[in-house]
Amino acid sequence: MIKLVALDLDNTLLTNDKKISKVNELALKKLSAKGVKVVLCTGRPINAIWHYIEQLGLTDPADFTITFNGALVINNTSRKNLAKQGLSKTDLVPLHEFSKANDFPLDILNFDQVYPITDLVKSTYQLGGGIKFEPMTFDELPDQLYAKVVAAQKPAILDKMVAGLTPELKKQYHVARSQPHILEFLSPTTDKSVGLHALLQHFGWDESNLMAFGDAENDAGMLKSAEIGVAMANAQPAITAMTKYHTGTNEEDGVAEFVDKYFKLD
């Protein structure tokens, strides 16, 4: 029995202009009213998506969000952490050296702000929600736990970055292309599926109670682990190929289309 529905944001729940359609909003509110947990799963911090949380009414004491692609599971109202993992500054040294040698940009995120690394080429990374950006060199970077690293540039440049990653770097990080212009580096054990597993356990459930929607590489883990993993019609070909269930595009209210039929909301 499905008790929790996990939703990627960009190109899944959100339209191309970064909005939750009224059709998707109403379907998810009906779902919540039936007692099914609705959980947003994103690479962003919670402050950057708070307007979506409020729009969907996910502000009860038992509501959570999976942030930083699974590195942080956070309660929406208390802001207490249910699960947290990340990378140390030492962990980031090989990635910084690789990026410096090959002229790639990096933005390093802790759980509160973004550090654009200024001894590398300039990044195109942007993030809403009033998140602080504090540019500095890698040497100046504080020694603390970091949620993830982002390389943001034109897709062709990131294609070269992916092609240049050594086997050692691929072992040291969970590397995921969340959007054509964004490549993310996380700890090897960080994934949306890991954050969701912690949340399911918190409620006394498991993956047989999980439905997940996604479109991109960073959604693969949760789509594989979910009892019902649903790929959007606009999903990357590899995501479409690995999923049994499919729905319309993010522009066609694909999320609402699937949950309406599955849960018989009408």
PDB file of C-alpha atoms in Angstrom:
ATOM      1  CA  MET A   1       0.000   0.000   0.000  1.00  0.00           C
ATOM      2  CA  ILE A   2       1.414   3.376  -1.005  1.00  0.00           C
ATOM      3  CA  LYS A   3       1.665   5.712   1.990  1.00  0.00           C
ATOM      4  CA  LEU A   4       4.258   8.236   0.776  1.00  0.00           C
ATOM      5  CA  VAL A   5       4.600  10.003  -2.573  1.00  0.00           C
ATOM      6  CA  ALA A   6       8.014  11.537  -3.287  1.00  0.00           C
ATOM      7  CA  LEU A   7       8.318  14.230  -5.932  1.00  0.00           C
ATOM      8  CA  ASP A   8      11.290  15.692  -7.738  1.00  0.00           C
ATOM      9  CA  LEU A   9      10.746  19.360  -8.596  1.00  0.00           C
ATOM     10  CA  ASP A  10      12.451  20.605 -11.773  1.00  0.00           C
ATOM     11  CA  ASN A  11      10.983  19.061 -14.930  1.00  0.00           C
ATOM     12  CA  THR A  12       8.766  16.796 -12.808  1.00  0.00           C
ATOM     13  CA  LEU A  13       6.321  18.604 -10.514  1.00  0.00           C
ATOM     14  CA  LEU A  14       7.252  22.068 -11.770  1.00  0.00           C
ATOM     15  CA  THR A  15       6.328  23.485 -15.154  1.00  0.00           C
ATOM     16  CA  ASN A  16       9.081  24.891 -17.336  1.00  0.00           C
ATOM     17  CA  ASP A  17       8.543  28.319 -15.753  1.00  0.00           C
ATOM     18  CA  LYS A  18       9.190  26.814 -12.290  1.00  0.00           C
ATOM     19  CA  LYS A  19       5.592  26.775 -11.048  1.00  0.00           C
ATOM     20  CA  ILE A  20       3.295  24.137  -9.557  1.00  0.00           C
ATOM     21  CA  SER A  21       0.203  24.118 -11.752  1.00  0.00           C
ATOM     22  CA  LYS A  22      -3.209  24.426 -10.142  1.00  0.00           C
ATOM     23  CA  VAL A  23      -4.057  20.929 -11.439  1.00  0.00           C
ATOM     24  CA  ASN A  24      -1.031  19.377  -9.717  1.00  0.00           C
ATOM     25  CA  GLU A  25      -1.645  21.424  -6.570  1.00  0.00           C
ATOM     26  CA  LEU A  26      -5.241  20.244  -6.219  1.00  0.00           C
ATOM     27  CA  ALA A  27      -4.349  16.597  -6.899  1.00  0.00           C
ATOM     28  CA  LEU A  28      -1.612  16.590  -4.245  1.00  0.00           C
ATOM     29  CA  LYS A  29      -3.851  18.320  -1.711  1.00  0.00           C
ATOM     30  CA  LYS A  30      -6.497  15.632  -2.304  1.00  0.00           C
ATOM     31  CA  LEU A  31      -3.795  13.039  -1.773  1.00  0.00           C
ATOM     32  CA  SER A  32      -2.747  14.616   1.528  1.00  0.00           C
ATOM     33  CA  ALA A  33      -6.394  14.708   2.614  1.00  0.00           C
ATOM     34  CA  LYS A  34      -6.550  10.931   2.053  1.00  0.00           C
ATOM     35  CA  GLY A  35      -3.661  10.498   4.517  1.00  0.00           C
ATOM     36  CA  VAL A  36      -0.908   9.901   1.951  1.00  0.00           C
ATOM     37  CA  LYS A  37       2.323  11.761   2.806  1.00  0.00           C
ATOM     38  CA  VAL A  38       3.533  14.123   0.087  1.00  0.00           C
ATOM     39  CA  VAL A  39       7.279  14.771   0.206  1.00  0.00           C
ATOM     40  CA  LEU A  40       9.280  17.079  -2.047  1.00  0.00           C
ATOM     41  CA  CYS A  41      12.716  15.736  -3.006  1.00  0.00           C
ATOM     42  CA  THR A  42      15.139  18.336  -4.276  1.00  0.00           C
ATOM     43  CA  GLY A  43      18.757  19.313  -4.617  1.00  0.00           C
ATOM     44  CA  ARG A  44      17.970  22.704  -3.099  1.00  0.00           C
ATOM     45  CA  PRO A  45      17.813  23.826   0.549  1.00  0.00           C
ATOM     46  CA  ILE A  46      14.394  24.134   2.141  1.00  0.00           C
ATOM     47  CA  ASN A  47      14.380  27.960   2.165  1.00  0.00           C
ATOM     48  CA  ALA A  48      14.742  27.988  -1.615  1.00  0.00           C
ATOM     49  CA  ILE A  49      11.550  25.931  -2.060  1.00  0.00           C
ATOM     50  CA  TRP A  50       9.481  27.194   0.867  1.00  0.00           C
ATOM     51  CA  HIS A  51       6.901  28.823  -1.426  1.00  0.00           C
ATOM     52  CA  TYR A  52       6.185  25.401  -2.955  1.00  0.00           C
ATOM     53  CA  ILE A  53       5.824  23.830   0.494  1.00  0.00           C
ATOM     54  CA  GLU A  54       3.354  26.528   1.488  1.00  0.00           C
ATOM     55  CA  GLN A  55       1.432  26.229  -1.787  1.00  0.00           C
ATOM     56  CA  LEU A  56       0.902  22.511  -1.164  1.00  0.00           C
ATOM     57  CA  GLY A  57       0.070  22.997   2.519  1.00  0.00           C
ATOM     58  CA  LEU A  58       2.940  20.773   3.690  1.00  0.00           C
ATOM     59  CA  THR A  59       3.306  22.622   6.967  1.00  0.00           C
ATOM     60  CA  ASP A  60       2.018  20.120   9.522  1.00  0.00           C
ATOM     61  CA  PRO A  61       4.378  18.985  12.324  1.00  0.00           C
ATOM     62  CA  ALA A  62       4.800  15.599  10.606  1.00  0.00           C
ATOM     63  CA  ASP A  63       5.761  17.031   7.199  1.00  0.00           C
ATOM     64  CA  PHE A  64       9.337  16.617   5.933  1.00  0.00           C
ATOM     65  CA  THR A  65      11.414  17.486   2.876  1.00  0.00           C
ATOM     66  CA  ILE A  66      14.355  15.659   1.291  1.00  0.00           C
ATOM     67  CA  THR A  67      16.915  18.374   0.490  1.00  0.00           C
ATOM     68  CA  PHE A  68      20.385  18.491  -1.100  1.00  0.00           C
ATOM     69  CA  ASN A  69      19.539  15.329  -3.074  1.00  0.00           C
ATOM     70  CA  GLY A  70      19.221  13.263   0.093  1.00  0.00           C
ATOM     71  CA  ALA A  71      22.026  14.763   2.192  1.00  0.00           C
ATOM     72  CA  LEU A  72      19.516  16.350   4.583  1.00  0.00           C
ATOM     73  CA  VAL A  73      16.047  15.204   5.681  1.00  0.00           C
ATOM     74  CA  ILE A  74      14.444  18.130   7.463  1.00  0.00           C
ATOM     75  CA  ASN A  75      11.167  18.720   9.290  1.00  0.00           C
ATOM     76  CA  ASN A  76       9.248  21.472   7.526  1.00  0.00           C
ATOM     77  CA  THR A  77       7.991  23.253  10.628  1.00  0.00           C
ATOM     78  CA  SER A  78      10.552  22.655  13.385  1.00  0.00           C
ATOM     79  CA  ARG A  79      13.492  22.630  10.937  1.00  0.00           C
ATOM     80  CA  LYS A  80      15.005  19.792  12.965  1.00  0.00           C
ATOM     81  CA  ASN A  81      17.176  17.335  11.032  1.00  0.00           C
ATOM     82  CA  LEU A  82      16.011  13.739  10.781  1.00  0.00           C
ATOM     83  CA  ALA A  83      19.081  12.563   8.837  1.00  0.00           C
ATOM     84  CA  LYS A  84      22.224  14.329   7.639  1.00  0.00           C
ATOM     85  CA  GLN A  85      25.410  13.410   5.773  1.00  0.00           C
ATOM     86  CA  GLY A  86      27.953  15.124   3.571  1.00  0.00           C
ATOM     87  CA  LEU A  87      31.547  15.792   2.597  1.00  0.00           C
ATOM     88  CA  SER A  88      34.483  17.243   4.525  1.00  0.00           C
ATOM     89  CA  LYS A  89      36.811  19.877   3.068  1.00  0.00           C
ATOM     90  CA  THR A  90      39.462  17.165   2.767  1.00  0.00           C
ATOM     91  CA  ASP A  91      37.014  15.080   0.714  1.00  0.00           C
ATOM     92  CA  LEU A  92      36.734  17.964  -1.736  1.00  0.00           C
ATOM     93  CA  VAL A  93      40.454  18.402  -2.438  1.00  0.00           C
ATOM     94  CA  PRO A  94      40.649  15.929  -5.388  1.00  0.00           C
ATOM     95  CA  LEU A  95      37.605  17.521  -7.047  1.00  0.00           C
ATOM     96  CA  HIS A  96      39.051  21.019  -6.619  1.00  0.00           C
ATOM     97  CA  GLU A  97      42.400  19.942  -8.081  1.00  0.00           C
ATOM     98  CA  PHE A  98      40.668  18.319 -11.061  1.00  0.00           C
ATOM     99  CA  SER A  99      38.526  21.414 -11.676  1.00  0.00           C
ATOM    100  CA  LYS A 100      41.493  23.783 -11.422  1.00  0.00           C
ATOM    101  CA  ALA A 101      43.591  21.713 -13.822  1.00  0.00           C
ATOM    102  CA  ASN A 102      40.784  21.565 -16.390  1.00  0.00           C
ATOM    103  CA  ASP A 103      39.138  25.006 -16.027  1.00  0.00           C
ATOM    104  CA  PHE A 104      35.833  23.902 -14.553  1.00  0.00           C
ATOM    105  CA  PRO A 105      33.746  25.913 -12.025  1.00  0.00           C
ATOM    106  CA  LEU A 106      32.611  24.791  -8.578  1.00  0.00           C
ATOM    107  CA  ASP A 107      30.094  26.085  -6.045  1.00  0.00           C
ATOM    108  CA  ILE A 108      30.319  24.385  -2.659  1.00  0.00           C
ATOM    109  CA  LEU A 109      27.201  24.276  -0.466  1.00  0.00           C
ATOM    110  CA  ASN A 110      26.980  23.683   3.240  1.00  0.00           C
ATOM    111  CA  PHE A 111      23.491  23.359   4.701  1.00  0.00           C
ATOM    112  CA  ASP A 112      22.945  27.129   4.909  1.00  0.00           C
ATOM    113  CA  GLN A 113      24.758  28.922   2.100  1.00  0.00           C
ATOM    114  CA  VAL A 114      26.790  28.726  -1.108  1.00  0.00           C
ATOM    115  CA  TYR A 115      30.533  29.274  -1.524  1.00  0.00           C
ATOM    116  CA  PRO A 116      31.426  30.103  -5.160  1.00  0.00           C
ATOM    117  CA  ILE A 117      35.089  29.123  -5.476  1.00  0.00           C
ATOM    118  CA  THR A 118      36.942  32.127  -6.870  1.00  0.00           C
ATOM    119  CA  ASP A 119      40.261  30.487  -7.770  1.00  0.00           C
ATOM    120  CA  LEU A 120      38.381  28.555 -10.474  1.00  0.00           C
ATOM    121  CA  VAL A 121      36.585  29.759 -13.615  1.00  0.00           C
ATOM    122  CA  LYS A 122      33.318  31.586 -13.030  1.00  0.00           C
ATOM    123  CA  SER A 123      30.165  29.572 -12.368  1.00  0.00           C
ATOM    124  CA  THR A 124      26.648  30.268 -13.634  1.00  0.00           C
ATOM    125  CA  TYR A 125      24.962  28.808 -10.529  1.00  0.00           C
ATOM    126  CA  GLN A 126      21.896  30.612  -9.172  1.00  0.00           C
ATOM    127  CA  LEU A 127      19.626  29.797  -6.253  1.00  0.00           C
ATOM    128  CA  GLY A 128      16.539  31.612  -4.996  1.00  0.00           C
ATOM    129  CA  GLY A 129      15.052  31.889  -1.523  1.00  0.00           C
ATOM    130  CA  GLY A 130      17.464  34.501  -0.231  1.00  0.00           C
ATOM    131  CA  ILE A 131      20.300  31.980   0.100  1.00  0.00           C
ATOM    132  CA  LYS A 132      23.618  33.680   0.878  1.00  0.00           C
ATOM    133  CA  PHE A 133      26.448  33.443  -1.653  1.00  0.00           C
ATOM    134  CA  GLU A 134      29.907  34.050  -0.146  1.00  0.00           C
ATOM    135  CA  PRO A 135      32.653  33.889  -2.786  1.00  0.00           C
ATOM    136  CA  MET A 136      36.090  32.734  -1.606  1.00  0.00           C
ATOM    137  CA  THR A 137      39.106  30.707  -2.652  1.00  0.00           C
ATOM    138  CA  PHE A 138      39.246  27.013  -1.840  1.00  0.00           C
ATOM    139  CA  ASP A 139      42.001  27.634   0.730  1.00  0.00           C
ATOM    140  CA  GLU A 140      39.725  30.110   2.535  1.00  0.00           C
ATOM    141  CA  LEU A 141      36.888  27.599   2.700  1.00  0.00           C
ATOM    142  CA  PRO A 142      35.927  26.737   6.327  1.00  0.00           C
ATOM    143  CA  ASP A 143      36.671  23.234   7.558  1.00  0.00           C
ATOM    144  CA  GLN A 144      33.123  21.910   8.032  1.00  0.00           C
ATOM    145  CA  LEU A 145      30.598  19.440   6.640  1.00  0.00           C
ATOM    146  CA  TYR A 146      29.315  20.224   3.159  1.00  0.00           C
ATOM    147  CA  ALA A 147      26.080  18.994   1.589  1.00  0.00           C
ATOM    148  CA  LYS A 148      27.223  18.924  -2.020  1.00  0.00           C
ATOM    149  CA  VAL A 149      29.253  20.573  -4.769  1.00  0.00           C
ATOM    150  CA  VAL A 150      27.730  21.992  -7.943  1.00  0.00           C
ATOM    151  CA  ALA A 151      29.372  22.606 -11.301  1.00  0.00           C
ATOM    152  CA  ALA A 152      27.126  24.967 -13.266  1.00  0.00           C
ATOM    153  CA  GLN A 153      27.986  25.886 -16.846  1.00  0.00           C
ATOM    154  CA  LYS A 154      26.848  25.401 -20.427  1.00  0.00           C
ATOM    155  CA  PRO A 155      25.859  21.770 -21.111  1.00  0.00           C
ATOM    156  CA  ALA A 156      28.725  21.285 -23.564  1.00  0.00           C
ATOM    157  CA  ILE A 157      31.265  22.267 -20.911  1.00  0.00           C
ATOM    158  CA  LEU A 158      29.723  19.870 -18.395  1.00  0.00           C
ATOM    159  CA  ASP A 159      29.776  17.131 -21.022  1.00  0.00           C
ATOM    160  CA  LYS A 160      33.563  17.612 -21.144  1.00  0.00           C
ATOM    161  CA  MET A 161      33.733  17.553 -17.352  1.00  0.00           C
ATOM    162  CA  VAL A 162      31.842  14.261 -17.175  1.00  0.00           C
ATOM    163  CA  ALA A 163      34.013  12.754 -19.913  1.00  0.00           C
ATOM    164  CA  GLY A 164      37.163  13.793 -18.046  1.00  0.00           C
ATOM    165  CA  LEU A 165      36.241  12.315 -14.660  1.00  0.00           C
ATOM    166  CA  THR A 166      38.717   9.615 -13.663  1.00  0.00           C
ATOM    167  CA  PRO A 167      37.619   6.262 -12.194  1.00  0.00           C
ATOM    168  CA  GLU A 168      39.028   7.451  -8.857  1.00  0.00           C
ATOM    169  CA  LEU A 169      36.853  10.559  -8.848  1.00  0.00           C
ATOM    170  CA  LYS A 170      33.788   8.508  -9.759  1.00  0.00           C
ATOM    171  CA  LYS A 171      34.466   6.310  -6.737  1.00  0.00           C
ATOM    172  CA  GLN A 172      35.006   9.259  -4.391  1.00  0.00           C
ATOM    173  CA  TYR A 173      31.713  10.997  -5.214  1.00  0.00           C
ATOM    174  CA  HIS A 174      28.154  10.242  -6.207  1.00  0.00           C
ATOM    175  CA  VAL A 175      28.053  12.214  -9.450  1.00  0.00           C
ATOM    176  CA  ALA A 176      24.642  13.142 -10.895  1.00  0.00           C
ATOM    177  CA  ARG A 177      23.483  15.421 -13.700  1.00  0.00           C
ATOM    178  CA  SER A 178      20.401  17.051 -12.203  1.00  0.00           C
ATOM    179  CA  GLN A 179      19.890  19.374 -15.195  1.00  0.00           C
ATOM    180  CA  PRO A 180      21.737  19.819 -18.504  1.00  0.00           C
ATOM    181  CA  HIS A 181      23.591  22.829 -17.054  1.00  0.00           C
ATOM    182  CA  ILE A 182      24.108  21.442 -13.515  1.00  0.00           C
ATOM    183  CA  LEU A 183      26.391  18.611 -12.446  1.00  0.00           C
ATOM    184  CA  GLU A 184      26.365  17.630  -8.760  1.00  0.00           C
ATOM    185  CA  PHE A 185      28.913  15.870  -6.559  1.00  0.00           C
ATOM    186  CA  LEU A 186      27.757  14.278  -3.308  1.00  0.00           C
ATOM    187  CA  SER A 187      29.194  11.846  -0.806  1.00  0.00           C
ATOM    188  CA  PRO A 188      29.232   8.282  -2.193  1.00  0.00           C
ATOM    189  CA  THR A 189      26.405   7.306   0.166  1.00  0.00           C
ATOM    190  CA  THR A 190      24.175  10.313  -0.546  1.00  0.00           C
ATOM    191  CA  ASP A 191      21.131   9.816  -2.748  1.00  0.00           C
ATOM    192  CA  LYS A 192      17.466  10.792  -2.659  1.00  0.00           C
ATOM    193  CA  SER A 193      16.714   7.119  -1.987  1.00  0.00           C
ATOM    194  CA  VAL A 194      18.874   7.217   1.165  1.00  0.00           C
ATOM    195  CA  GLY A 195      17.036  10.244   2.525  1.00  0.00           C
ATOM    196  CA  LEU A 196      13.701   8.646   1.706  1.00  0.00           C
ATOM    197  CA  HIS A 197      14.739   5.401   3.392  1.00  0.00           C
ATOM    198  CA  ALA A 198      15.458   7.301   6.615  1.00  0.00           C
ATOM    199  CA  LEU A 199      12.085   9.043   6.383  1.00  0.00           C
ATOM    200  CA  LEU A 200      10.199   5.818   5.658  1.00  0.00           C
ATOM    201  CA  GLN A 201      11.837   4.192   8.682  1.00  0.00           C
ATOM    202  CA  HIS A 202      10.846   7.190  10.807  1.00  0.00           C
ATOM    203  CA  PHE A 203       7.201   6.474   9.988  1.00  0.00           C
ATOM    204  CA  GLY A 204       7.608   2.703  10.408  1.00  0.00           C
ATOM    205  CA  TRP A 205       7.292   2.075   6.664  1.00  0.00           C
ATOM    206  CA  ASP A 206       9.535   0.774   3.880  1.00  0.00           C
ATOM    207  CA  GLU A 207       9.978   1.118   0.127  1.00  0.00           C
ATOM    208  CA  SER A 208       6.888  -1.042  -0.536  1.00  0.00           C
ATOM    209  CA  ASN A 209       4.958   2.003   0.721  1.00  0.00           C
ATOM    210  CA  LEU A 210       6.744   4.437  -1.633  1.00  0.00           C
ATOM    211  CA  MET A 211       5.741   6.037  -4.936  1.00  0.00           C
ATOM    212  CA  ALA A 212       8.283   8.378  -6.569  1.00  0.00           C
ATOM    213  CA  PHE A 213       8.246  10.703  -9.582  1.00  0.00           C
ATOM    214  CA  GLY A 214      11.323  11.929 -11.443  1.00  0.00           C
ATOM    215  CA  ASP A 215      12.993  12.741 -14.734  1.00  0.00           C
ATOM    216  CA  ALA A 216      16.781  12.901 -14.300  1.00  0.00           C
ATOM    217  CA  GLU A 217      19.931  11.083 -13.154  1.00  0.00           C
ATOM    218  CA  ASN A 218      19.644  12.340  -9.595  1.00  0.00           C
ATOM    219  CA  ASP A 219      16.193  10.704  -9.365  1.00  0.00           C
ATOM    220  CA  ALA A 220      17.375   7.246 -10.438  1.00  0.00           C
ATOM    221  CA  GLY A 221      17.969   5.900  -6.930  1.00  0.00           C
ATOM    222  CA  MET A 222      14.535   6.728  -5.589  1.00  0.00           C
ATOM    223  CA  LEU A 223      12.795   5.537  -8.768  1.00  0.00           C
ATOM    224  CA  LYS A 224      14.590   2.187  -8.529  1.00  0.00           C
ATOM    225  CA  SER A 225      13.882   1.704  -4.834  1.00  0.00           C
ATOM    226  CA  ALA A 226      10.213   2.742  -4.913  1.00  0.00           C
ATOM    227  CA  GLU A 227       7.431   0.196  -5.259  1.00  0.00           C
ATOM    228  CA  ILE A 228       5.986   2.543  -7.886  1.00  0.00           C
ATOM    229  CA  GLY A 229       8.677   4.544  -9.694  1.00  0.00           C
ATOM    230  CA  VAL A 230       7.177   6.895 -12.277  1.00  0.00           C
ATOM    231  CA  ALA A 231       9.129   8.587 -15.075  1.00  0.00           C
ATOM    232  CA  MET A 232       7.829  11.730 -16.717  1.00  0.00           C
ATOM    233  CA  ALA A 233       7.307  11.692 -20.491  1.00  0.00           C
ATOM    234  CA  ASN A 234      10.071  14.319 -20.698  1.00  0.00           C
ATOM    235  CA  ALA A 235      12.495  12.193 -18.645  1.00  0.00           C
ATOM    236  CA  GLN A 236      16.022  11.411 -19.775  1.00  0.00           C
ATOM    237  CA  PRO A 237      16.022   8.250 -21.933  1.00  0.00           C
ATOM    238  CA  ALA A 238      17.915   6.218 -19.316  1.00  0.00           C
ATOM    239  CA  ILE A 239      15.288   7.105 -16.690  1.00  0.00           C
ATOM    240  CA  THR A 240      12.456   6.112 -19.022  1.00  0.00           C
ATOM    241  CA  ALA A 241      14.188   2.809 -19.764  1.00  0.00           C
ATOM    242  CA  MET A 242      14.664   1.867 -16.105  1.00  0.00           C
ATOM    243  CA  THR A 243      11.090   2.578 -14.963  1.00  0.00           C
ATOM    244  CA  LYS A 244       7.998   0.445 -15.326  1.00  0.00           C
ATOM    245  CA  TYR A 245       5.539   3.308 -14.890  1.00  0.00           C
ATOM    246  CA  HIS A 246       5.259   6.451 -17.029  1.00  0.00           C
ATOM    247  CA  THR A 247       3.081   9.539 -17.180  1.00  0.00           C
ATOM    248  CA  GLY A 248       2.690  12.806 -19.095  1.00  0.00           C
ATOM    249  CA  THR A 249       5.215  15.613 -19.211  1.00  0.00           C
ATOM    250  CA  ASN A 250       5.756  18.248 -16.546  1.00  0.00           C
ATOM    251  CA  GLU A 251       3.932  20.669 -18.850  1.00  0.00           C
ATOM    252  CA  GLU A 252       0.941  18.298 -19.098  1.00  0.00           C
ATOM    253  CA  ASP A 253       0.343  17.868 -15.329  1.00  0.00           C
ATOM    254  CA  GLY A 254       1.846  14.382 -15.506  1.00  0.00           C
ATOM    255  CA  VAL A 255       1.972  14.042 -11.715  1.00  0.00           C
ATOM    256  CA  ALA A 256      -1.746  14.770 -11.329  1.00  0.00           C
ATOM    257  CA  GLU A 257      -2.568  12.491 -14.265  1.00  0.00           C
ATOM    258  CA  PHE A 258      -0.912   9.506 -12.588  1.00  0.00           C
ATOM    259  CA  VAL A 259      -2.038  10.029  -8.981  1.00  0.00           C
ATOM    260  CA  ASP A 260      -5.625  10.761 -10.046  1.00  0.00           C
ATOM    261  CA  LYS A 261      -5.812   7.367 -11.765  1.00  0.00           C
ATOM    262  CA  TYR A 262      -3.820   5.368  -9.219  1.00  0.00           C
ATOM    263  CA  PHE A 263      -5.529   6.688  -6.097  1.00  0.00           C
ATOM    264  CA  LYS A 264      -8.909   7.274  -7.784  1.00  0.00           C
ATOM    265  CA  LEU A 265      -9.050  10.855  -6.499  1.00  0.00           C
ATOM    266  CA  ASP A 266     -12.060  11.977  -8.534  1.00  0.00           C
TER     267      ASP A 266
END
